[in-house]
Each structure stands twice: as structure tokens, then as C-alpha cells.
Amino acid sequence: MLPITFSFPTTTLFGAGVLSELPARLEKLGIHRPLVVTDAGLVGTRAFLRLAATLGEVKRDHSWFVYSGVHPNPIENDVRETAVMFRAHGCDGVIAIGGGSPLDVGKAARILVKRPGLDLAKFYDEPDWSGLVPLVAIPTTAGTGSEVGRSSVITLDATKRKGVIFHPELLAKLVMLDPELTMSLPPKLTAATGADALTHCIESYTCPVFHPMCDGIALEGIGLIVDALPRVFKNGRDLDARGKMLVAAAMGAVAFQKDLGVIHSLAHPLSTICGMHHGLANALCLVAGMKFCAARSRPGLYRRVGVACGLNVMQCSDEEADHHTIAFISDFLSGLELNTRLREHGVKHEHLDALVAQAVEDPCHKTNAAPVTNEDFRQLYLEVL
Ligand SMILES: [Fe+2]
């Protein structure tokens, strides 16, 4: 048996209104001149105004600054600009607020603060990641769970593809999960980001790596999402359900330190080539991916996923348990209006070769429940096109 590291280290504050604790927490972390990293879309929202009001309460001799240039699919220049601004203002910590993109940029910029000349495409050559400036991560969507992740997905100049910059030192020092900050997220975005969290839980649970702690977290995350996501989709002001979705999204990301699978490999090229929202791409590929895994790996793969969804599938045959669970997920996505085809979102037949080529290169499917070939990817794309 290979040795495995179990690691759940991030301090997380959860609850409606916990953002008000930020000034005291910054003081404790020794942050007196934070750089707030976000995107242009968030500036002016209620969530950002609440952050600004909260930071306005810090002591008179303290200052804070804002970098709001993060792209929806962040690029290397976003990270470089953040680091340049950080140094120019003599900042001493990062507050990343928003969806996955600002959180990823805020995380990664800290290595360039420490090593301005580092080639991000060769981040793995950097021998010393100690002493990165502290990061406070505040998500305003419930999906990627980037706030508890130790990686940062950035489109690199050298390759023009999404690169995953990974190091345990990238972890935030503090995560604040305040459901009041997600209240104004519109239903479509709420559904798509929530589907990303659901896919993280399902794919990490079925990924064949020995990690029973992550398995337990993934299954509980599925239970929370099945309960809460339809409620926030119908009523965005449901604070209890918003809170459960925030926790479930963080759980999905904790669980996928195990790894992911074929569905994320299908989804990533749909974003880089066709500009599709990551959560939507996962949602549209989820059922096809689950059917593929059920047919190619061990029967009964999804039985406990079904139980987590509240289905009575313990007495069924393995095949019936998989069938009922996949049918439930299909109906669940339909209820969230996530049952459209790729072609309704601008994906065309002529994109197929490029999509397949990138999907095969994507690392996520290396840990799928069953091996995936070029032809499998082509068939799966055709199934959902
Ligand atoms: Fe994802």
C-alpha cells in the first residue's frame, strides 16, 4: 500500500454575517495593508460593498487597495499585475473575493510577490514556497470551492492553455463562508455553479483512489446539494439553503484532493475552446459521463451516491442502483434547467476534433473510474452535442 497524506487544514468561518469578523481576523493575521483581488463584475455588487464597508472599519493608519482586473478565465497577466500592484502599495496580505477566478489569481500572485522573476509555466522548479504572504479567501459563489483548494487554474502565456499551479503553500490562511454574500447570485449562475460542486462530489467519490475521508465528505456534500440547490434556485433569498450550498461547495473541493474524472476532462475544453461556463459544461456532460463510468467500471459504482441523494437503492441489483441514481441526477439537472444540449450554447460539430484533442490531454480523466480513449471522448461529446 502506498503512503497517502490526509490533509484538511484550512481554518473556515461559516455563518450569515461572519464577514463582520474580518477586521479582527486581519489584525490576528498581521495584515494591515491588504490587497483585495476581484473582478470588474463584482465591484459595485452588494457583496463587494459589504466588504468595502467592513474594511472601512479598520484602524485609521491602515489602508487597503483593490485589483479588479481578473478575467473570467484568468490569464497569466492577471497574476503578474496583481503581484506588481501588491508590491507597489507595500501590501502585506491578500483578500481574494469572488468566484473561482479571483480566488485563483489571489492565491497564485503570492508566489510572484515572493519571486517576481518566476516563470509560472515552470512553477514546479521553484524549490521554496515557504513564507508566502497570507491569503483570506471569501467566495461569493457556491461552486468551485477554490477557497479551500491548493491549486490555481491560470491560462499560461507559454502554452495558451489552462495550467494548474499546485502547491500546498497556496492554501488560504482563512476562509470566510458568509451566505449573505451569495444572496444576489442569479438563478442560472446559482444552478451552474452548484452543478460544478455536485460534479466534484460525484467524481471524487467514484475516483478509484483510497481516501475514505474524502469519500465521506463527498457523499455528505451530495446530500446537502440535493436538498439545498433546488431551494436556492427557486428562492435566492433562502439563507439556510445558500449556507448549505457554500459548505457543500467547499466540501466538494476538499473531496477532490482525491482527484476527478472524465466529466471534468470533457468540461475543461468546452471552456477554453468554446468559452462555456465551467459549471454549465459539467452539468451538460454529467449524465453522459456517469453512464459511461457505470458501463465501463464496476457495477454498483453509484449505489452510495444514490443513497446520498435519498434514494432507496440498497436492495436493488447493482445495475438497477446505477440506473436509478443516474435517472435521479438527470431529473435533478432538468429541474435546474440544466438539460440543454451543447449546440444550444454555440458548440459546433467542427469544434469536435479540437475538443477531443484537449480532453485527452486533460489530466482529470487519468483518475477516472474507467480508462477513456480518444474515441470515447468523441462519442461522449456527440452524445451531448
Ligand atoms: Fe469543477
Short mmCIF file of C-alpha atoms and ligand atoms in Angstrom, two decimals:
data_model
loop_
_atom_site.label_atom_id
_atom_site.label_comp_id
_atom_site.label_asym_id
_atom_site.label_seq_id
_atom_site.Cartn_x
_atom_site.Cartn_y
_atom_site.Cartn_z
CA MET A 1 0.00 0.00 0.00
CA LEU A 2 1.37 3.43 -0.98
CA PRO A 3 1.54 6.05 1.78
CA ILE A 4 -1.19 8.71 1.44
CA THR A 5 -1.45 12.17 3.01
CA PHE A 6 -4.79 13.16 4.54
CA SER A 7 -4.93 16.94 4.89
CA PHE A 8 -7.84 19.20 5.91
CA PRO A 9 -6.05 22.21 7.31
CA THR A 10 -7.94 25.38 6.35
CA THR A 11 -9.49 27.44 9.13
CA THR A 12 -13.03 28.20 7.92
CA LEU A 13 -15.52 30.63 9.42
CA PHE A 14 -19.09 29.88 8.41
CA GLY A 15 -22.33 31.73 9.03
CA ALA A 16 -24.55 34.60 7.97
CA GLY A 17 -22.72 37.84 8.74
CA VAL A 18 -19.29 36.31 9.57
CA LEU A 19 -17.72 38.89 7.25
CA SER A 20 -18.03 41.37 10.13
CA GLU A 21 -15.22 39.45 11.86
CA LEU A 22 -12.79 40.31 9.06
CA PRO A 23 -11.07 43.34 10.69
CA ALA A 24 -10.29 41.38 13.86
CA ARG A 25 -9.08 38.41 11.81
CA LEU A 26 -6.83 40.59 9.66
CA GLU A 27 -5.29 42.02 12.81
CA LYS A 28 -4.64 38.49 14.09
CA LEU A 29 -3.01 37.52 10.78
CA GLY A 30 -0.82 40.64 10.87
CA ILE A 31 -2.43 42.08 7.73
CA HIS A 32 -2.54 45.89 7.87
CA ARG A 33 -2.41 46.81 4.16
CA PRO A 34 -4.42 44.16 2.29
CA LEU A 35 -4.75 43.98 -1.48
CA VAL A 36 -8.30 42.97 -2.42
CA VAL A 37 -8.28 40.83 -5.57
CA THR A 38 -11.52 40.57 -7.53
CA ASP A 39 -13.05 41.03 -10.99
CA ALA A 40 -14.73 44.05 -12.55
CA GLY A 41 -18.15 42.36 -12.36
CA LEU A 42 -18.02 42.12 -8.58
CA VAL A 43 -17.09 45.74 -7.91
CA GLY A 44 -20.37 47.54 -7.24
CA THR A 45 -22.25 44.41 -6.12
CA ARG A 46 -23.75 44.19 -2.65
CA ALA A 47 -21.09 41.64 -1.69
CA PHE A 48 -18.25 43.99 -2.61
CA LEU A 49 -19.90 47.00 -0.98
CA ARG A 50 -20.26 44.97 2.21
CA LEU A 51 -16.55 44.11 2.08
CA ALA A 52 -15.67 47.76 1.46
CA ALA A 53 -17.84 48.84 4.40
CA THR A 54 -16.21 46.21 6.62
CA LEU A 55 -12.69 47.24 5.59
CA GLY A 56 -13.69 50.85 6.17
CA GLU A 57 -13.87 49.96 9.84
CA VAL A 58 -10.17 49.12 10.08
CA LYS A 59 -7.92 51.48 12.01
CA ARG A 60 -7.16 54.93 10.65
CA ASP A 61 -3.47 54.18 9.97
CA HIS A 62 -4.33 51.09 7.92
CA SER A 63 -5.09 51.08 4.19
CA TRP A 64 -6.47 48.68 1.63
CA PHE A 65 -6.21 48.51 -2.15
CA VAL A 66 -8.12 46.84 -4.97
CA TYR A 67 -7.05 44.92 -8.06
CA SER A 68 -10.17 44.21 -10.13
CA GLY A 69 -8.69 43.16 -13.48
CA VAL A 70 -9.18 39.38 -13.16
CA HIS A 71 -10.60 37.79 -16.36
CA PRO A 72 -13.45 35.22 -16.18
CA ASN A 73 -10.91 32.57 -17.25
CA PRO A 74 -7.83 34.12 -15.59
CA ILE A 75 -4.67 34.69 -17.59
CA GLU A 76 -1.04 34.92 -16.52
CA ASN A 77 -1.06 38.70 -16.84
CA ASP A 78 -3.79 38.94 -14.17
CA VAL A 79 -1.42 37.23 -11.74
CA ARG A 80 1.52 39.43 -12.75
CA GLU A 81 -0.49 42.66 -12.44
CA THR A 82 -1.74 41.61 -9.01
CA ALA A 83 1.80 40.97 -7.79
CA VAL A 84 3.06 44.28 -9.24
CA MET A 85 0.25 46.21 -7.54
CA PHE A 86 0.85 44.36 -4.28
CA ARG A 87 4.48 45.43 -4.21
CA ALA A 88 3.79 48.98 -5.45
CA HIS A 89 1.46 49.63 -2.49
CA GLY A 90 3.58 47.83 0.08
CA CYS A 91 0.76 45.40 0.86
CA ASP A 92 1.16 42.66 3.44
CA GLY A 93 -1.68 40.25 2.66
CA VAL A 94 -4.27 39.30 0.03
CA ILE A 95 -8.05 39.22 0.35
CA ALA A 96 -9.45 37.34 -2.65
CA ILE A 97 -13.20 37.78 -3.08
CA GLY A 98 -15.50 36.48 -5.82
CA GLY A 99 -15.91 33.29 -7.81
CA GLY A 100 -13.13 30.83 -8.58
CA SER A 101 -11.21 33.19 -10.87
CA PRO A 102 -10.29 35.97 -8.40
CA LEU A 103 -9.61 33.35 -5.75
CA ASP A 104 -7.20 31.52 -8.07
CA VAL A 105 -5.42 34.75 -9.06
CA GLY A 106 -5.17 35.93 -5.45
CA LYS A 107 -3.71 32.59 -4.48
CA ALA A 108 -1.11 32.40 -7.26
CA ALA A 109 0.01 36.04 -7.15
CA ARG A 110 1.69 35.40 -3.80
CA ILE A 111 4.44 33.29 -5.38
CA LEU A 112 5.21 36.17 -7.77
CA VAL A 113 5.28 38.58 -4.84
CA LYS A 114 7.97 36.39 -3.37
CA ARG A 115 9.73 35.57 -6.66
CA PRO A 116 8.91 38.30 -9.23
CA GLY A 117 11.02 36.69 -11.95
CA LEU A 118 9.47 33.24 -11.70
CA ASP A 119 8.21 31.70 -14.97
CA LEU A 120 4.74 30.50 -13.94
CA ALA A 121 4.85 27.78 -16.61
CA LYS A 122 7.79 26.30 -14.68
CA PHE A 123 6.35 26.80 -11.21
CA TYR A 124 7.36 23.24 -10.31
CA ASP A 125 11.04 24.28 -10.50
CA GLU A 126 10.55 26.70 -7.60
CA PRO A 127 12.17 24.94 -4.64
CA ASP A 128 10.98 27.19 -1.80
CA TRP A 129 7.32 28.11 -1.36
CA SER A 130 7.61 28.99 2.32
CA GLY A 131 6.72 32.42 3.63
CA LEU A 132 4.04 33.37 1.09
CA VAL A 133 2.02 36.39 2.24
CA PRO A 134 -1.22 35.38 3.98
CA LEU A 135 -4.42 34.94 1.97
CA VAL A 136 -8.01 35.37 3.14
CA ALA A 137 -10.44 33.75 0.67
CA ILE A 138 -14.07 34.89 0.52
CA PRO A 139 -16.23 33.11 -2.09
CA THR A 140 -19.33 34.81 -3.49
CA THR A 141 -20.43 31.73 -5.45
CA ALA A 142 -21.01 28.18 -4.24
CA GLY A 143 -19.30 26.03 -6.85
CA THR A 144 -15.57 25.73 -7.43
CA GLY A 145 -14.58 25.55 -3.79
CA SER A 146 -11.32 27.22 -4.82
CA GLU A 147 -11.21 28.84 -1.37
CA VAL A 148 -10.12 25.53 0.21
CA GLY A 149 -8.01 24.32 -2.73
CA ARG A 150 -4.24 24.29 -3.06
CA SER A 151 -4.17 24.90 -6.79
CA SER A 152 -4.77 27.75 -9.15
CA VAL A 153 -6.01 27.37 -12.73
CA ILE A 154 -4.43 30.02 -14.95
CA THR A 155 -4.14 30.22 -18.76
CA LEU A 156 -0.38 30.40 -19.26
CA ASP A 157 1.34 32.59 -21.87
CA ALA A 158 3.75 29.84 -22.87
CA THR A 159 1.11 27.23 -23.74
CA LYS A 160 -2.10 29.28 -24.24
CA ARG A 161 -3.77 26.52 -22.24
CA LYS A 162 -5.05 26.29 -18.71
CA GLY A 163 -2.24 25.31 -16.38
CA VAL A 164 -2.77 24.05 -12.85
CA ILE A 165 -0.32 25.72 -10.49
CA PHE A 166 -0.23 23.49 -7.46
CA HIS A 167 1.42 23.74 -4.07
CA PRO A 168 0.12 23.13 -0.53
CA GLU A 169 1.56 26.55 0.49
CA LEU A 170 -1.04 28.20 -1.80
CA LEU A 171 -3.77 27.36 0.73
CA ALA A 172 -5.61 30.29 2.28
CA LYS A 173 -4.84 31.10 5.91
CA LEU A 174 -8.53 31.82 6.46
CA VAL A 175 -11.75 31.10 4.55
CA MET A 176 -14.91 33.08 5.26
CA LEU A 177 -18.13 31.41 4.12
CA ASP A 178 -20.82 34.05 4.53
CA PRO A 179 -24.07 33.09 2.74
CA GLU A 180 -25.24 36.71 2.78
CA LEU A 181 -22.60 37.36 0.10
CA THR A 182 -24.15 34.82 -2.31
CA MET A 183 -27.75 36.06 -1.99
CA SER A 184 -27.75 38.15 -5.16
CA LEU A 185 -26.35 35.42 -7.42
CA PRO A 186 -28.95 34.97 -10.23
CA PRO A 187 -30.72 31.58 -10.58
CA LYS A 188 -28.87 30.44 -13.75
CA LEU A 189 -25.46 31.08 -12.22
CA THR A 190 -26.60 29.58 -8.92
CA ALA A 191 -27.61 26.39 -10.75
CA ALA A 192 -24.47 26.16 -12.89
CA THR A 193 -22.03 26.77 -10.03
CA GLY A 194 -23.97 24.34 -7.85
CA ALA A 195 -23.74 21.70 -10.59
CA ASP A 196 -19.96 22.14 -10.53
CA ALA A 197 -19.96 21.38 -6.80
CA LEU A 198 -22.20 18.35 -7.39
CA THR A 199 -19.85 17.07 -10.11
CA HIS A 200 -16.85 17.49 -7.77
CA CYS A 201 -18.58 15.36 -5.14
CA ILE A 202 -19.72 12.63 -7.58
CA GLU A 203 -16.43 12.43 -9.49
CA SER A 204 -14.22 12.47 -6.41
CA TYR A 205 -16.32 9.79 -4.70
CA THR A 206 -16.11 7.47 -7.72
CA CYS A 207 -12.42 8.14 -8.45
CA PRO A 208 -10.56 4.94 -7.51
CA VAL A 209 -8.07 6.42 -5.04
CA PHE A 210 -8.09 5.16 -1.44
CA HIS A 211 -9.31 8.11 0.59
CA PRO A 212 -12.29 7.21 2.79
CA MET A 213 -12.22 10.63 4.49
CA CYS A 214 -12.79 12.38 1.16
CA ASP A 215 -15.40 9.76 0.24
CA GLY A 216 -17.41 10.57 3.36
CA ILE A 217 -17.15 14.31 2.70
CA ALA A 218 -18.20 13.84 -0.94
CA LEU A 219 -21.29 11.81 -0.02
CA GLU A 220 -22.39 14.31 2.63
CA GLY A 221 -21.80 17.10 0.12
CA ILE A 222 -24.13 15.37 -2.36
CA GLY A 223 -26.83 15.15 0.33
CA LEU A 224 -26.53 18.88 1.07
CA ILE A 225 -26.65 19.85 -2.62
CA VAL A 226 -29.65 17.64 -3.40
CA ASP A 227 -31.51 19.33 -0.55
CA ALA A 228 -30.33 22.93 -0.96
CA LEU A 229 -29.71 23.61 -4.66
CA PRO A 230 -33.35 23.33 -5.81
CA ARG A 231 -34.34 25.60 -2.93
CA VAL A 232 -31.85 28.38 -3.81
CA PHE A 233 -32.73 28.01 -7.49
CA LYS A 234 -36.38 28.76 -6.65
CA ASN A 235 -35.68 31.33 -3.96
CA GLY A 236 -32.31 33.05 -3.97
CA ARG A 237 -33.12 34.67 -0.60
CA ASP A 238 -33.21 31.29 1.21
CA LEU A 239 -30.33 31.96 3.59
CA ASP A 240 -30.29 28.44 5.06
CA ALA A 241 -30.02 26.84 1.61
CA ARG A 242 -27.43 29.41 0.47
CA GLY A 243 -25.35 28.49 3.52
CA LYS A 244 -25.63 24.77 2.87
CA MET A 245 -24.53 25.28 -0.74
CA LEU A 246 -21.47 27.27 0.36
CA VAL A 247 -20.42 24.50 2.73
CA ALA A 248 -21.17 21.80 0.14
CA ALA A 249 -19.03 23.60 -2.47
CA ALA A 250 -16.11 23.73 -0.04
CA MET A 251 -16.68 20.04 0.75
CA GLY A 252 -16.62 19.18 -2.96
CA ALA A 253 -13.24 20.87 -3.33
CA VAL A 254 -11.85 19.20 -0.21
CA ALA A 255 -13.07 15.85 -1.58
CA PHE A 256 -11.40 16.33 -4.94
CA GLN A 257 -7.95 16.40 -3.44
CA LYS A 258 -8.62 12.68 -4.18
CA ASP A 259 -8.99 13.66 -7.84
CA LEU A 260 -11.66 13.99 -10.52
CA GLY A 261 -12.60 12.14 -13.70
CA VAL A 262 -13.90 12.08 -17.26
CA ILE A 263 -16.61 14.73 -16.75
CA HIS A 264 -14.09 17.44 -15.87
CA SER A 265 -11.91 16.38 -18.81
CA LEU A 266 -14.94 16.86 -21.09
CA ALA A 267 -15.78 20.20 -19.47
CA HIS A 268 -12.37 21.93 -19.48
CA PRO A 269 -12.02 22.14 -23.31
CA LEU A 270 -15.62 23.42 -23.58
CA SER A 271 -14.47 26.46 -21.58
CA THR A 272 -11.10 27.03 -23.29
CA ILE A 273 -12.33 26.44 -26.86
CA CYS A 274 -15.99 27.49 -26.71
CA GLY A 275 -15.98 29.85 -23.72
CA MET A 276 -18.63 27.89 -21.87
CA HIS A 277 -19.14 28.46 -18.14
CA HIS A 278 -17.34 25.68 -16.25
CA GLY A 279 -20.31 24.66 -14.13
CA LEU A 280 -22.65 24.58 -17.13
CA ALA A 281 -20.14 22.47 -19.07
CA ASN A 282 -20.00 19.95 -16.22
CA ALA A 283 -23.77 19.90 -15.90
CA LEU A 284 -24.30 19.15 -19.60
CA CYS A 285 -21.72 16.32 -19.55
CA LEU A 286 -22.55 14.84 -16.13
CA VAL A 287 -25.20 12.26 -17.06
CA ALA A 288 -23.33 11.01 -20.15
CA GLY A 289 -20.17 10.71 -18.08
CA MET A 290 -21.95 8.79 -15.33
CA LYS A 291 -23.50 6.37 -17.85
CA PHE A 292 -20.05 5.81 -19.36
CA CYS A 293 -18.48 5.09 -15.96
CA ALA A 294 -21.34 2.81 -14.88
CA ALA A 295 -20.97 0.75 -18.07
CA ARG A 296 -17.15 0.58 -18.05
CA SER A 297 -16.23 0.26 -14.38
CA ARG A 298 -17.67 -1.88 -11.59
CA PRO A 299 -21.45 -2.30 -11.42
CA GLY A 300 -22.98 -0.54 -8.43
CA LEU A 301 -20.48 2.34 -8.71
CA TYR A 302 -23.24 4.87 -7.98
CA ARG A 303 -25.24 2.96 -5.32
CA ARG A 304 -23.99 5.08 -2.41
CA VAL A 305 -24.34 8.24 -4.49
CA GLY A 306 -28.00 7.22 -4.87
CA VAL A 307 -28.32 6.69 -1.12
CA ALA A 308 -26.79 10.15 -0.56
CA CYS A 309 -29.45 11.52 -2.93
CA GLY A 310 -32.12 9.96 -0.67
CA LEU A 311 -32.96 7.05 -2.99
CA ASN A 312 -33.93 3.64 -1.68
CA VAL A 313 -31.38 1.67 -3.69
CA MET A 314 -29.74 -0.54 -1.07
CA GLN A 315 -31.81 -3.61 -2.01
CA CYS A 316 -31.60 -3.12 -5.81
CA SER A 317 -29.26 -5.02 -8.10
CA ASP A 318 -26.03 -3.15 -8.90
CA GLU A 319 -27.32 -2.26 -12.38
CA GLU A 320 -30.66 -1.01 -11.03
CA ALA A 321 -28.92 1.09 -8.37
CA ASP A 322 -26.76 2.76 -11.03
CA HIS A 323 -29.75 3.24 -13.33
CA HIS A 324 -31.96 4.82 -10.64
CA THR A 325 -29.16 7.10 -9.44
CA ILE A 326 -28.30 8.35 -12.93
CA ALA A 327 -32.01 8.89 -13.71
CA PHE A 328 -32.33 10.90 -10.49
CA ILE A 329 -29.35 13.11 -11.38
CA SER A 330 -30.80 13.62 -14.88
CA ASP A 331 -34.16 14.75 -13.43
CA PHE A 332 -32.37 16.86 -10.82
CA LEU A 333 -30.48 18.77 -13.54
CA SER A 334 -33.68 19.18 -15.57
CA GLY A 335 -35.33 20.77 -12.52
CA LEU A 336 -32.48 23.32 -12.56
CA GLU A 337 -32.97 23.90 -16.31
CA LEU A 338 -29.56 22.36 -16.95
CA ASN A 339 -30.83 19.87 -19.52
CA THR A 340 -29.86 21.70 -22.71
CA ARG A 341 -27.50 20.46 -25.46
CA LEU A 342 -24.02 21.77 -26.18
CA ARG A 343 -25.17 23.06 -29.58
CA GLU A 344 -27.60 25.42 -27.83
CA HIS A 345 -24.52 27.10 -26.31
CA GLY A 346 -22.55 27.65 -29.51
CA VAL A 347 -20.67 24.35 -29.68
CA LYS A 348 -20.49 23.12 -33.27
CA HIS A 349 -19.58 19.86 -34.98
CA GLU A 350 -16.40 21.48 -36.30
CA HIS A 351 -15.19 22.03 -32.72
CA LEU A 352 -15.14 18.28 -32.13
CA ASP A 353 -11.53 17.47 -33.17
CA ALA A 354 -10.08 20.27 -31.03
CA LEU A 355 -12.31 19.35 -28.07
CA VAL A 356 -11.27 15.70 -28.21
CA ALA A 357 -7.58 16.59 -28.56
CA GLN A 358 -7.67 18.79 -25.45
CA ALA A 359 -9.85 16.40 -23.44
CA VAL A 360 -7.38 13.55 -23.99
CA GLU A 361 -4.54 15.77 -22.73
CA ASP A 362 -6.51 16.90 -19.69
CA PRO A 363 -5.18 15.16 -16.55
CA CYS A 364 -8.52 14.67 -14.75
CA HIS A 365 -9.56 11.52 -16.63
CA LYS A 366 -6.32 9.74 -15.63
CA THR A 367 -8.05 9.02 -12.33
CA ASN A 368 -11.48 8.24 -13.82
CA ALA A 369 -13.36 5.17 -12.62
CA ALA A 370 -12.58 3.61 -16.05
CA PRO A 371 -10.00 4.39 -18.79
CA VAL A 372 -11.11 6.84 -21.50
CA THR A 373 -9.83 6.76 -25.11
CA ASN A 374 -9.91 9.36 -27.90
CA GLU A 375 -12.87 7.59 -29.45
CA ASP A 376 -14.69 7.51 -26.10
CA PHE A 377 -14.30 11.28 -25.80
CA ARG A 378 -15.62 11.76 -29.34
CA GLN A 379 -18.66 9.57 -28.61
CA LEU A 380 -19.34 11.34 -25.31
CA TYR A 381 -19.21 14.79 -26.95
CA LEU A 382 -21.51 13.56 -29.74
CA GLU A 383 -23.95 12.23 -27.14
CA VAL A 384 -24.38 15.66 -25.57
CA LEU A 385 -23.88 17.85 -28.69
FE FE B 1 -15.05 21.93 -11.39
#
